[in-house]
Every structure is written in structure tokens, then in C-alpha cells.
PDB file of C-alpha atoms and ligand atoms in Angstrom:
ATOM      1  CA  MET A   1      72.527 -43.275 -55.839  1.00 80.00           C
ATOM      2  CA  GLY A   2      71.879 -46.586 -54.346  1.00 87.00           C
ATOM      3  CA  LYS A   3      73.065 -49.470 -52.775  1.00 93.00           C
ATOM      4  CA  ILE A   4      73.663 -52.110 -55.790  1.00 96.00           C
ATOM      5  CA  LEU A   5      74.024 -55.916 -55.052  1.00 97.00           C
ATOM      6  CA  VAL A   6      76.170 -57.246 -57.972  1.00 98.00           C
ATOM      7  CA  VAL A   7      75.838 -60.961 -58.178  1.00 98.00           C
ATOM      8  CA  GLU A   8      78.563 -61.974 -60.660  1.00 97.00           C
ATOM      9  CA  ASP A   9      81.516 -65.018 -60.181  1.00 96.00           C
ATOM     10  CA  GLU A  10      84.022 -63.420 -62.560  1.00 95.00           C
ATOM     11  CA  ALA A  11      85.762 -61.389 -60.431  1.00 96.00           C
ATOM     12  CA  ALA A  12      86.872 -59.107 -63.484  1.00 95.00           C
ATOM     13  CA  ILE A  13      83.543 -58.349 -64.640  1.00 95.00           C
ATOM     14  CA  ALA A  14      82.196 -57.758 -61.129  1.00 97.00           C
ATOM     15  CA  GLU A  15      85.380 -55.375 -60.177  1.00 96.00           C
ATOM     16  CA  LEU A  16      84.473 -53.548 -63.414  1.00 96.00           C
ATOM     17  CA  ILE A  17      80.616 -53.238 -62.936  1.00 97.00           C
ATOM     18  CA  ALA A  18      81.557 -52.012 -58.996  1.00 97.00           C
ATOM     19  CA  LEU A  19      84.193 -49.663 -60.431  1.00 97.00           C
ATOM     20  CA  HIS A  20      81.577 -47.961 -62.481  1.00 96.00           C
ATOM     21  CA  LEU A  21      78.687 -47.783 -59.992  1.00 96.00           C
ATOM     22  CA  ARG A  22      81.267 -46.401 -57.756  1.00 96.00           C
ATOM     23  CA  HIS A  23      82.012 -43.380 -59.877  1.00 94.00           C
ATOM     24  CA  GLU A  24      78.192 -42.968 -60.357  1.00 92.00           C
ATOM     25  CA  GLY A  25      78.207 -42.419 -56.901  1.00 92.00           C
ATOM     26  CA  HIS A  26      76.523 -45.825 -56.021  1.00 94.00           C
ATOM     27  CA  GLN A  27      77.438 -48.027 -53.171  1.00 95.00           C
ATOM     28  CA  PRO A  28      78.202 -51.374 -54.798  1.00 97.00           C
ATOM     29  CA  ARG A  29      78.516 -54.931 -52.972  1.00 97.00           C
ATOM     30  CA  ILE A  30      79.825 -58.013 -54.753  1.00 97.00           C
ATOM     31  CA  ALA A  31      78.574 -61.776 -54.365  1.00 97.00           C
ATOM     32  CA  ILE A  32      80.106 -64.283 -56.109  1.00 96.00           C
ATOM     33  CA  SER A  33      77.401 -67.112 -55.837  1.00 95.00           C
ATOM     34  CA  GLY A  34      74.064 -67.727 -54.849  1.00 95.00           C
ATOM     35  CA  PRO A  35      74.432 -68.363 -51.077  1.00 95.00           C
ATOM     36  CA  ASP A  36      76.682 -65.287 -51.135  1.00 96.00           C
ATOM     37  CA  ALA A  37      74.167 -63.128 -52.395  1.00 96.00           C
ATOM     38  CA  GLN A  38      71.584 -64.465 -50.233  1.00 94.00           C
ATOM     39  CA  ALA A  39      73.562 -63.823 -47.063  1.00 94.00           C
ATOM     40  CA  ALA A  40      74.200 -60.105 -48.576  1.00 94.00           C
ATOM     41  CA  LEU A  41      70.289 -59.885 -48.960  1.00 93.00           C
ATOM     42  CA  LEU A  42      69.852 -60.918 -45.416  1.00 89.00           C
ATOM     43  CA  GLU A  43      71.954 -58.466 -43.993  1.00 89.00           C
ATOM     44  CA  GLN A  44      70.881 -55.403 -45.885  1.00 87.00           C
ATOM     45  CA  LEU A  45      68.239 -55.188 -48.884  1.00 89.00           C
ATOM     46  CA  PRO A  46      69.657 -53.499 -51.780  1.00 93.00           C
ATOM     47  CA  ASP A  47      68.173 -50.838 -53.988  1.00 92.00           C
ATOM     48  CA  LEU A  48      68.884 -52.869 -57.002  1.00 95.00           C
ATOM     49  CA  ILE A  49      70.482 -56.127 -57.834  1.00 97.00           C
ATOM     50  CA  VAL A  50      72.881 -56.856 -61.228  1.00 97.00           C
ATOM     51  CA  LEU A  51      72.288 -60.385 -61.159  1.00 96.00           C
ATOM     52  CA  ASP A  52      74.526 -62.801 -63.930  1.00 94.00           C
ATOM     53  CA  TRP A  53      72.774 -65.836 -65.630  1.00 90.00           C
ATOM     54  CA  MET A  54      75.892 -68.038 -65.339  1.00 89.00           C
ATOM     55  CA  LEU A  55      76.933 -68.888 -61.614  1.00 92.00           C
ATOM     56  CA  PRO A  56      78.632 -71.405 -59.968  1.00 92.00           C
ATOM     57  CA  GLY A  57      75.437 -73.857 -58.316  1.00 90.00           C
ATOM     58  CA  GLU A  58      72.315 -72.234 -58.927  1.00 91.00           C
ATOM     59  CA  PRO A  59      71.851 -70.058 -62.320  1.00 90.00           C
ATOM     60  CA  GLY A  60      70.663 -66.515 -61.653  1.00 92.00           C
ATOM     61  CA  PRO A  61      66.950 -67.129 -62.863  1.00 90.00           C
ATOM     62  CA  THR A  62      66.704 -69.597 -60.311  1.00 91.00           C
ATOM     63  CA  LEU A  63      67.619 -67.224 -57.482  1.00 94.00           C
ATOM     64  CA  LEU A  64      65.775 -64.845 -58.917  1.00 93.00           C
ATOM     65  CA  ALA A  65      62.572 -67.330 -59.237  1.00 91.00           C
ATOM     66  CA  ARG A  66      63.342 -67.439 -55.314  1.00 92.00           C
ATOM     67  CA  TRP A  67      63.541 -63.701 -54.782  1.00 93.00           C
ATOM     68  CA  ARG A  68      60.570 -63.218 -56.034  1.00 90.00           C
ATOM     69  CA  THR A  69      58.395 -65.462 -53.923  1.00 89.00           C
ATOM     70  CA  ASP A  70      59.891 -64.162 -51.032  1.00 87.00           C
ATOM     71  CA  PRO A  71      57.557 -60.795 -49.884  1.00 81.00           C
ATOM     72  CA  ARG A  72      61.039 -59.123 -48.534  1.00 85.00           C
ATOM     73  CA  THR A  73      62.599 -59.270 -52.037  1.00 89.00           C
ATOM     74  CA  LYS A  74      59.681 -59.758 -53.910  1.00 85.00           C
ATOM     75  CA  SER A  75      59.586 -56.321 -55.645  1.00 83.00           C
ATOM     76  CA  LEU A  76      63.440 -55.422 -55.679  1.00 90.00           C
ATOM     77  CA  PRO A  77      64.792 -54.095 -58.861  1.00 92.00           C
ATOM     78  CA  VAL A  78      66.855 -56.805 -61.010  1.00 94.00           C
ATOM     79  CA  ILE A  79      68.652 -56.439 -63.784  1.00 93.00           C
ATOM     80  CA  MET A  80      69.645 -60.005 -65.403  1.00 91.00           C
ATOM     81  CA  LEU A  81      73.274 -60.230 -67.280  1.00 91.00           C
ATOM     82  CA  THR A  82      74.163 -63.093 -69.386  1.00 82.00           C
ATOM     83  CA  ALA A  83      76.244 -64.017 -72.311  1.00 76.00           C
ATOM     84  CA  ARG A  84      73.685 -66.024 -73.946  1.00 65.00           C
ATOM     85  CA  ALA A  85      71.881 -64.156 -76.611  1.00 63.00           C
ATOM     86  CA  GLN A  86      69.001 -66.342 -77.477  1.00 62.00           C
ATOM     87  CA  GLU A  87      65.703 -64.659 -77.530  1.00 64.00           C
ATOM     88  CA  THR A  88      64.374 -67.795 -75.576  1.00 68.00           C
ATOM     89  CA  ASP A  89      67.117 -67.070 -72.886  1.00 66.00           C
ATOM     90  CA  LYS A  90      66.166 -63.879 -72.609  1.00 64.00           C
ATOM     91  CA  ILE A  91      62.089 -64.491 -72.346  1.00 66.00           C
ATOM     92  CA  LYS A  92      62.936 -66.947 -69.223  1.00 67.00           C
ATOM     93  CA  GLY A  93      64.966 -64.306 -67.595  1.00 63.00           C
ATOM     94  CA  LEU A  94      61.999 -61.943 -67.876  1.00 67.00           C
ATOM     95  CA  ASP A  95      59.769 -64.571 -66.930  1.00 68.00           C
ATOM     96  CA  ALA A  96      61.712 -65.438 -63.911  1.00 72.00           C
ATOM     97  CA  GLY A  97      60.904 -61.866 -62.984  1.00 79.00           C
ATOM     98  CA  ALA A  98      63.668 -59.634 -63.985  1.00 86.00           C
ATOM     99  CA  ASP A  99      63.006 -55.908 -64.869  1.00 86.00           C
ATOM    100  CA  ASP A 100      65.532 -55.550 -67.299  1.00 85.00           C
ATOM    101  CA  TYR A 101      68.160 -57.416 -69.626  1.00 84.00           C
ATOM    102  CA  LEU A 102      71.489 -57.198 -70.874  1.00 88.00           C
ATOM    103  CA  THR A 103      73.391 -59.218 -72.935  1.00 86.00           C
ATOM    104  CA  LYS A 104      77.383 -59.883 -72.415  1.00 86.00           C
ATOM    105  CA  PRO A 105      79.666 -58.266 -73.823  1.00 86.00           C
ATOM    106  CA  PHE A 106      77.633 -55.110 -72.946  1.00 89.00           C
ATOM    107  CA  SER A 107      79.072 -51.519 -72.257  1.00 92.00           C
ATOM    108  CA  PRO A 108      79.333 -50.382 -68.714  1.00 93.00           C
ATOM    109  CA  ALA A 109      78.008 -47.026 -69.855  1.00 93.00           C
ATOM    110  CA  GLU A 110      74.828 -48.727 -71.183  1.00 92.00           C
ATOM    111  CA  LEU A 111      74.601 -50.799 -67.884  1.00 95.00           C
ATOM    112  CA  MET A 112      74.795 -47.775 -65.762  1.00 94.00           C
ATOM    113  CA  ALA A 113      72.143 -45.943 -67.816  1.00 92.00           C
ATOM    114  CA  ARG A 114      69.690 -49.117 -67.031  1.00 91.00           C
ATOM    115  CA  VAL A 115      70.596 -48.973 -63.698  1.00 93.00           C
ATOM    116  CA  ARG A 116      69.835 -45.277 -63.504  1.00 90.00           C
ATOM    117  CA  ALA A 117      66.650 -45.830 -65.345  1.00 87.00           C
ATOM    118  CA  LEU A 118      65.712 -48.524 -63.281  1.00 88.00           C
ATOM    119  CA  LEU A 119      65.999 -46.873 -60.052  1.00 88.00           C
ATOM    120  CA  ARG A 120      64.283 -43.834 -61.362  1.00 80.00           C
ATOM    121  CA  ARG A 121      61.634 -45.735 -62.105  1.00 76.00           C
ATOM    122  CA  ARG A 122      61.149 -47.612 -59.209  1.00 68.00           C
ATOM    123  CA  ALA A 123      61.814 -44.617 -56.715  1.00 62.00           C
ATOM    124  CA  PRO A 124      58.282 -42.773 -57.232  1.00 55.00           C
ATOM    125  CA  GLU A 125      56.296 -45.931 -56.985  1.00 49.00           C
ATOM    126  CA  ALA A 126      57.946 -46.541 -53.290  1.00 52.00           C
ATOM    127  CA  LEU A 127      56.655 -43.519 -52.197  1.00 59.00           C
ATOM    128  CA  ASP A 128      53.074 -43.925 -52.223  1.00 73.00           C
ATOM    129  CA  ALA A 129      52.045 -41.502 -49.845  1.00 78.00           C
ATOM    130  CA  PRO A 130      49.397 -38.812 -50.020  1.00 87.00           C
ATOM    131  CA  LEU A 131      50.889 -35.547 -51.135  1.00 89.00           C
ATOM    132  CA  GLN A 132      49.476 -32.172 -49.822  1.00 89.00           C
ATOM    133  CA  ALA A 133      50.176 -28.282 -51.051  1.00 88.00           C
ATOM    134  CA  GLY A 134      47.451 -25.936 -49.671  1.00 85.00           C
ATOM    135  CA  GLU A 135      43.897 -27.294 -50.449  1.00 86.00           C
ATOM    136  CA  LEU A 136      45.412 -29.857 -53.098  1.00 92.00           C
ATOM    137  CA  LYS A 137      45.578 -33.228 -52.077  1.00 93.00           C
ATOM    138  CA  LEU A 138      46.962 -35.860 -54.741  1.00 94.00           C
ATOM    139  CA  ASP A 139      46.812 -39.765 -53.727  1.00 91.00           C
ATOM    140  CA  PRO A 140      49.398 -41.624 -55.755  1.00 87.00           C
ATOM    141  CA  ALA A 141      48.268 -44.846 -54.713  1.00 83.00           C
ATOM    142  CA  ALA A 142      44.128 -44.120 -56.111  1.00 87.00           C
ATOM    143  CA  ARG A 143      45.818 -41.369 -58.830  1.00 89.00           C
ATOM    144  CA  ARG A 144      43.326 -39.047 -57.941  1.00 94.00           C
ATOM    145  CA  VAL A 145      43.488 -35.427 -57.119  1.00 95.00           C
ATOM    146  CA  PHE A 146      41.112 -33.543 -54.256  1.00 94.00           C
ATOM    147  CA  SER A 147      40.456 -29.518 -53.716  1.00 92.00           C
ATOM    148  CA  GLY A 148      38.718 -29.269 -50.588  1.00 86.00           C
ATOM    149  CA  GLY A 149      36.985 -32.469 -51.270  1.00 84.00           C
ATOM    150  CA  ARG A 150      36.353 -31.922 -54.977  1.00 91.00           C
ATOM    151  CA  GLU A 151      37.967 -34.494 -57.295  1.00 94.00           C
ATOM    152  CA  LEU A 152      39.845 -32.923 -60.115  1.00 95.00           C
ATOM    153  CA  GLN A 153      40.238 -34.540 -63.444  1.00 94.00           C
ATOM    154  CA  LEU A 154      43.595 -34.839 -64.850  1.00 94.00           C
ATOM    155  CA  GLY A 155      45.155 -36.506 -67.787  1.00 91.00           C
ATOM    156  CA  PRO A 156      47.977 -39.241 -67.142  1.00 89.00           C
ATOM    157  CA  THR A 157      50.855 -36.564 -67.929  1.00 90.00           C
ATOM    158  CA  GLU A 158      49.371 -33.922 -65.964  1.00 94.00           C
ATOM    159  CA  PHE A 159      49.092 -36.342 -62.992  1.00 94.00           C
ATOM    160  CA  LYS A 160      52.706 -37.573 -63.179  1.00 93.00           C
ATOM    161  CA  LEU A 161      53.919 -33.722 -63.729  1.00 95.00           C
ATOM    162  CA  LEU A 162      51.614 -32.701 -60.788  1.00 96.00           C
ATOM    163  CA  ARG A 163      53.059 -35.414 -58.608  1.00 93.00           C
ATOM    164  CA  TYR A 164      56.582 -34.500 -59.438  1.00 92.00           C
ATOM    165  CA  LEU A 165      56.014 -30.987 -58.783  1.00 93.00           C
ATOM    166  CA  MET A 166      54.066 -31.686 -55.351  1.00 92.00           C
ATOM    167  CA  SER A 167      56.935 -33.974 -54.488  1.00 87.00           C
ATOM    168  CA  HIS A 168      59.621 -31.216 -54.894  1.00 85.00           C
ATOM    169  CA  PRO A 169      57.795 -27.935 -53.937  1.00 84.00           C
ATOM    170  CA  GLU A 170      59.353 -24.570 -53.882  1.00 85.00           C
ATOM    171  CA  ARG A 171      61.942 -25.474 -56.435  1.00 87.00           C
ATOM    172  CA  VAL A 172      62.803 -24.519 -60.009  1.00 91.00           C
ATOM    173  CA  HIS A 173      62.778 -27.035 -62.316  1.00 92.00           C
ATOM    174  CA  THR A 174      64.066 -26.401 -66.098  1.00 91.00           C
ATOM    175  CA  ARG A 175      62.203 -28.062 -68.879  1.00 91.00           C
ATOM    176  CA  ALA A 176      64.874 -30.289 -69.551  1.00 86.00           C
ATOM    177  CA  GLN A 177      64.687 -31.382 -66.028  1.00 86.00           C
ATOM    178  CA  LEU A 178      61.109 -32.083 -66.109  1.00 91.00           C
ATOM    179  CA  LEU A 179      61.480 -33.979 -69.003  1.00 87.00           C
ATOM    180  CA  ASP A 180      63.925 -36.062 -67.545  1.00 81.00           C
ATOM    181  CA  LYS A 181      62.088 -36.747 -64.584  1.00 83.00           C
ATOM    182  CA  VAL A 182      58.161 -36.716 -65.779  1.00 87.00           C
ATOM    183  CA  TRP A 183      58.550 -38.059 -69.128  1.00 82.00           C
ATOM    184  CA  GLY A 184      61.689 -40.312 -68.417  1.00 73.00           C
ATOM    185  CA  ASP A 185      64.729 -41.519 -70.548  1.00 59.00           C
ATOM    186  CA  HIS A 186      64.881 -42.040 -73.990  1.00 48.00           C
ATOM    187  CA  VAL A 187      62.480 -39.248 -74.994  1.00 58.00           C
ATOM    188  CA  PHE A 188      63.003 -37.296 -77.707  1.00 71.00           C
ATOM    189  CA  ILE A 189      60.510 -34.632 -76.944  1.00 76.00           C
ATOM    190  CA  GLU A 190      60.667 -31.021 -77.589  1.00 82.00           C
ATOM    191  CA  GLU A 191      60.956 -28.872 -74.557  1.00 84.00           C
ATOM    192  CA  ARG A 192      57.693 -26.553 -75.663  1.00 87.00           C
ATOM    193  CA  THR A 193      55.919 -30.068 -74.944  1.00 88.00           C
ATOM    194  CA  VAL A 194      56.167 -29.562 -71.077  1.00 92.00           C
ATOM    195  CA  ASP A 195      54.837 -25.675 -71.551  1.00 94.00           C
ATOM    196  CA  VAL A 196      51.903 -27.568 -73.301  1.00 93.00           C
ATOM    197  CA  HIS A 197      51.533 -29.954 -70.356  1.00 94.00           C
ATOM    198  CA  VAL A 198      51.713 -27.293 -67.702  1.00 97.00           C
ATOM    199  CA  LYS A 199      48.973 -25.439 -69.333  1.00 96.00           C
ATOM    200  CA  ARG A 200      46.864 -28.350 -69.439  1.00 96.00           C
ATOM    201  CA  LEU A 201      47.545 -28.809 -65.856  1.00 97.00           C
ATOM    202  CA  ARG A 202      46.708 -25.478 -64.582  1.00 97.00           C
ATOM    203  CA  ASP A 203      43.545 -25.337 -66.832  1.00 96.00           C
ATOM    204  CA  ALA A 204      42.563 -28.512 -64.794  1.00 96.00           C
ATOM    205  CA  LEU A 205      43.686 -26.712 -61.462  1.00 95.00           C
ATOM    206  CA  ARG A 206      41.410 -23.837 -62.335  1.00 94.00           C
ATOM    207  CA  PRO A 207      38.182 -24.759 -61.104  1.00 92.00           C
ATOM    208  CA  ALA A 208      39.417 -25.297 -57.784  1.00 91.00           C
ATOM    209  CA  GLY A 209      41.344 -22.333 -57.585  1.00 90.00           C
ATOM    210  CA  CYS A 210      44.671 -23.838 -57.586  1.00 91.00           C
ATOM    211  CA  ASP A 211      46.145 -23.076 -60.930  1.00 93.00           C
ATOM    212  CA  GLU A 212      48.112 -20.351 -59.424  1.00 91.00           C
ATOM    213  CA  LEU A 213      50.094 -23.160 -57.610  1.00 92.00           C
ATOM    214  CA  ILE A 214      52.069 -23.542 -60.754  1.00 95.00           C
ATOM    215  CA  GLU A 215      54.391 -20.776 -61.412  1.00 95.00           C
ATOM    216  CA  THR A 216      56.234 -19.850 -64.358  1.00 95.00           C
ATOM    217  CA  VAL A 217      59.923 -18.607 -63.412  1.00 92.00           C
ATOM    218  CA  ARG A 218      60.910 -16.377 -66.580  1.00 89.00           C
ATOM    219  CA  GLY A 219      63.917 -17.896 -68.253  1.00 86.00           C
ATOM    220  CA  SER A 220      64.279 -21.113 -66.068  1.00 89.00           C
ATOM    221  CA  GLY A 221      61.176 -23.171 -65.877  1.00 93.00           C
ATOM    222  CA  TYR A 222      58.367 -23.979 -63.582  1.00 95.00           C
ATOM    223  CA  ARG A 223      57.975 -24.322 -59.598  1.00 94.00           C
ATOM    224  CA  LEU A 224      55.075 -25.303 -57.519  1.00 94.00           C
ATOM    225  CA  ALA A 225      54.378 -22.873 -54.743  1.00 89.00           C
ATOM    226  CA  ALA A 226      53.063 -24.554 -51.664  1.00 74.00           C
ATOM    227  CA  ALA A 227      53.110 -21.756 -49.756  1.00 62.00           C
ATOM    228  CA  ARG A 228      50.813 -19.398 -52.011  1.00 52.00           C
ATOM    229  CA  VAL A 229      47.421 -20.899 -51.367  1.00 43.00           C
ATOM    230  CA  ASN A 230      47.794 -20.815 -47.795  1.00 40.00           C
ATOM    231  CA  ALA A 231      48.298 -16.899 -48.050  1.00 36.00           C
TER     232      ALA A 231
HETATM  233 CA1  LIG J 301      79.040 -65.864 -64.551  1.00 71.06          CA
END
């Protein structure tokens, strides 16, 4: 769910995108030109921008290049739309700073999937505040985990898994949910893989006596029991 700015001068396409975004629970806003988009950005920063390449006046990549030089809009996720399928244009679009790229005609379902993936990818990065559960401290910015001043060694997947669990404590996560949230979209990994990494995570936490933080909920999945270590 997010505020999405749709910059597209063709009303029918803009409306179609907005319709699908609303259906997914997002709050779309349509801008029909560069100046219109600029005004919308000044008023309120969206969570994501869908930007058409061909616009009256300044084309999408020019707008995007300018947004990327402004600290306020520098890291806004942008999906570029274009009718041109040439590889050089794709490269230009990505060079201008687009996070993703879709060629017209596209299926709304695919655009929605890209929006979802990009919002999800960006969301954890935005929250760089250190996380704590009992003695366990996780510093997302430094990618380090400590317990009572002692640093624990975690593999990259175990780190992501722990970060996700610590961000959502006291909640049961199914293996499918963990695959979706930790491993991301388009993964074709067996759910058993989650068990393997949970085991590795517990092994890494054991020297600090924090392995029991990760509880197995029979028939459901896993839970981080933040209260448990304080007991
Ligand atoms: Ca257009």
C-alpha cells in the first residue's frame, strides 16, 4: 500500500493504471506533464512514481535525471514506462536512475507486481533504525548483530531473516510468508529451505544464548519471542 504518482499524458492509460493501483489498495495520483508532476511532488512525496517516457515538453528521463539530483526526490523508487522497446532506450532509462522498466503495451497485472516488488524492496531500507529483542541488537545500517556487546557472525540470509523477525516480533510467520518477505519475489525455493536457514540462525545465536528467541510454532511456522529473553 502506498501513495503512487502516475506521470502519464494519455488519459486512458493513466486512468487504467490508477484503477488497478486503487484496486490493490494504493492511493494513485495522476500528473499529465512534467510541471504537473513537479507540483504534485512539492505538495506531497509519493512512495513510488510510475513515469512515462513520452510526455509533452520534457520527456520522462529528463524529469527523472532532475529528480535524482534533488536530495528530496533522490531515492524515490521510479518505474519507467515506454512504448519504445529498443535496448538503447532501456539503458538510457536505467542510466537516468529508473529502478525498473516496463515496455508498452504492458499488462496491468505485471505493472502491479513490479510496483509491489519495488515497494517491498525499498521498505526495509527506509527503516535503518537499530532493532532490539532482549539482549540481541541488530544494526541494519552496519549489518552487524550484537549480544551483550559481543558480535555474532551471521550469513547474509540469516541476517535478513533475523532482521525480518525482529521487525515483526511476537507474530507467527508461515514458511511461505518468510520466503516471500525475506527471499523476495520470483523465488522458486522449497519451503524446507526456510527450516535450513532458521537452523543456521539458531546455531549463530546459540553462543550468546539467544537461540531460543526463535520459536517453532507447530504446524504454522516461526515466531520471534522478544519477551522470552527477558524472563
Ligand atoms: Ca505518453
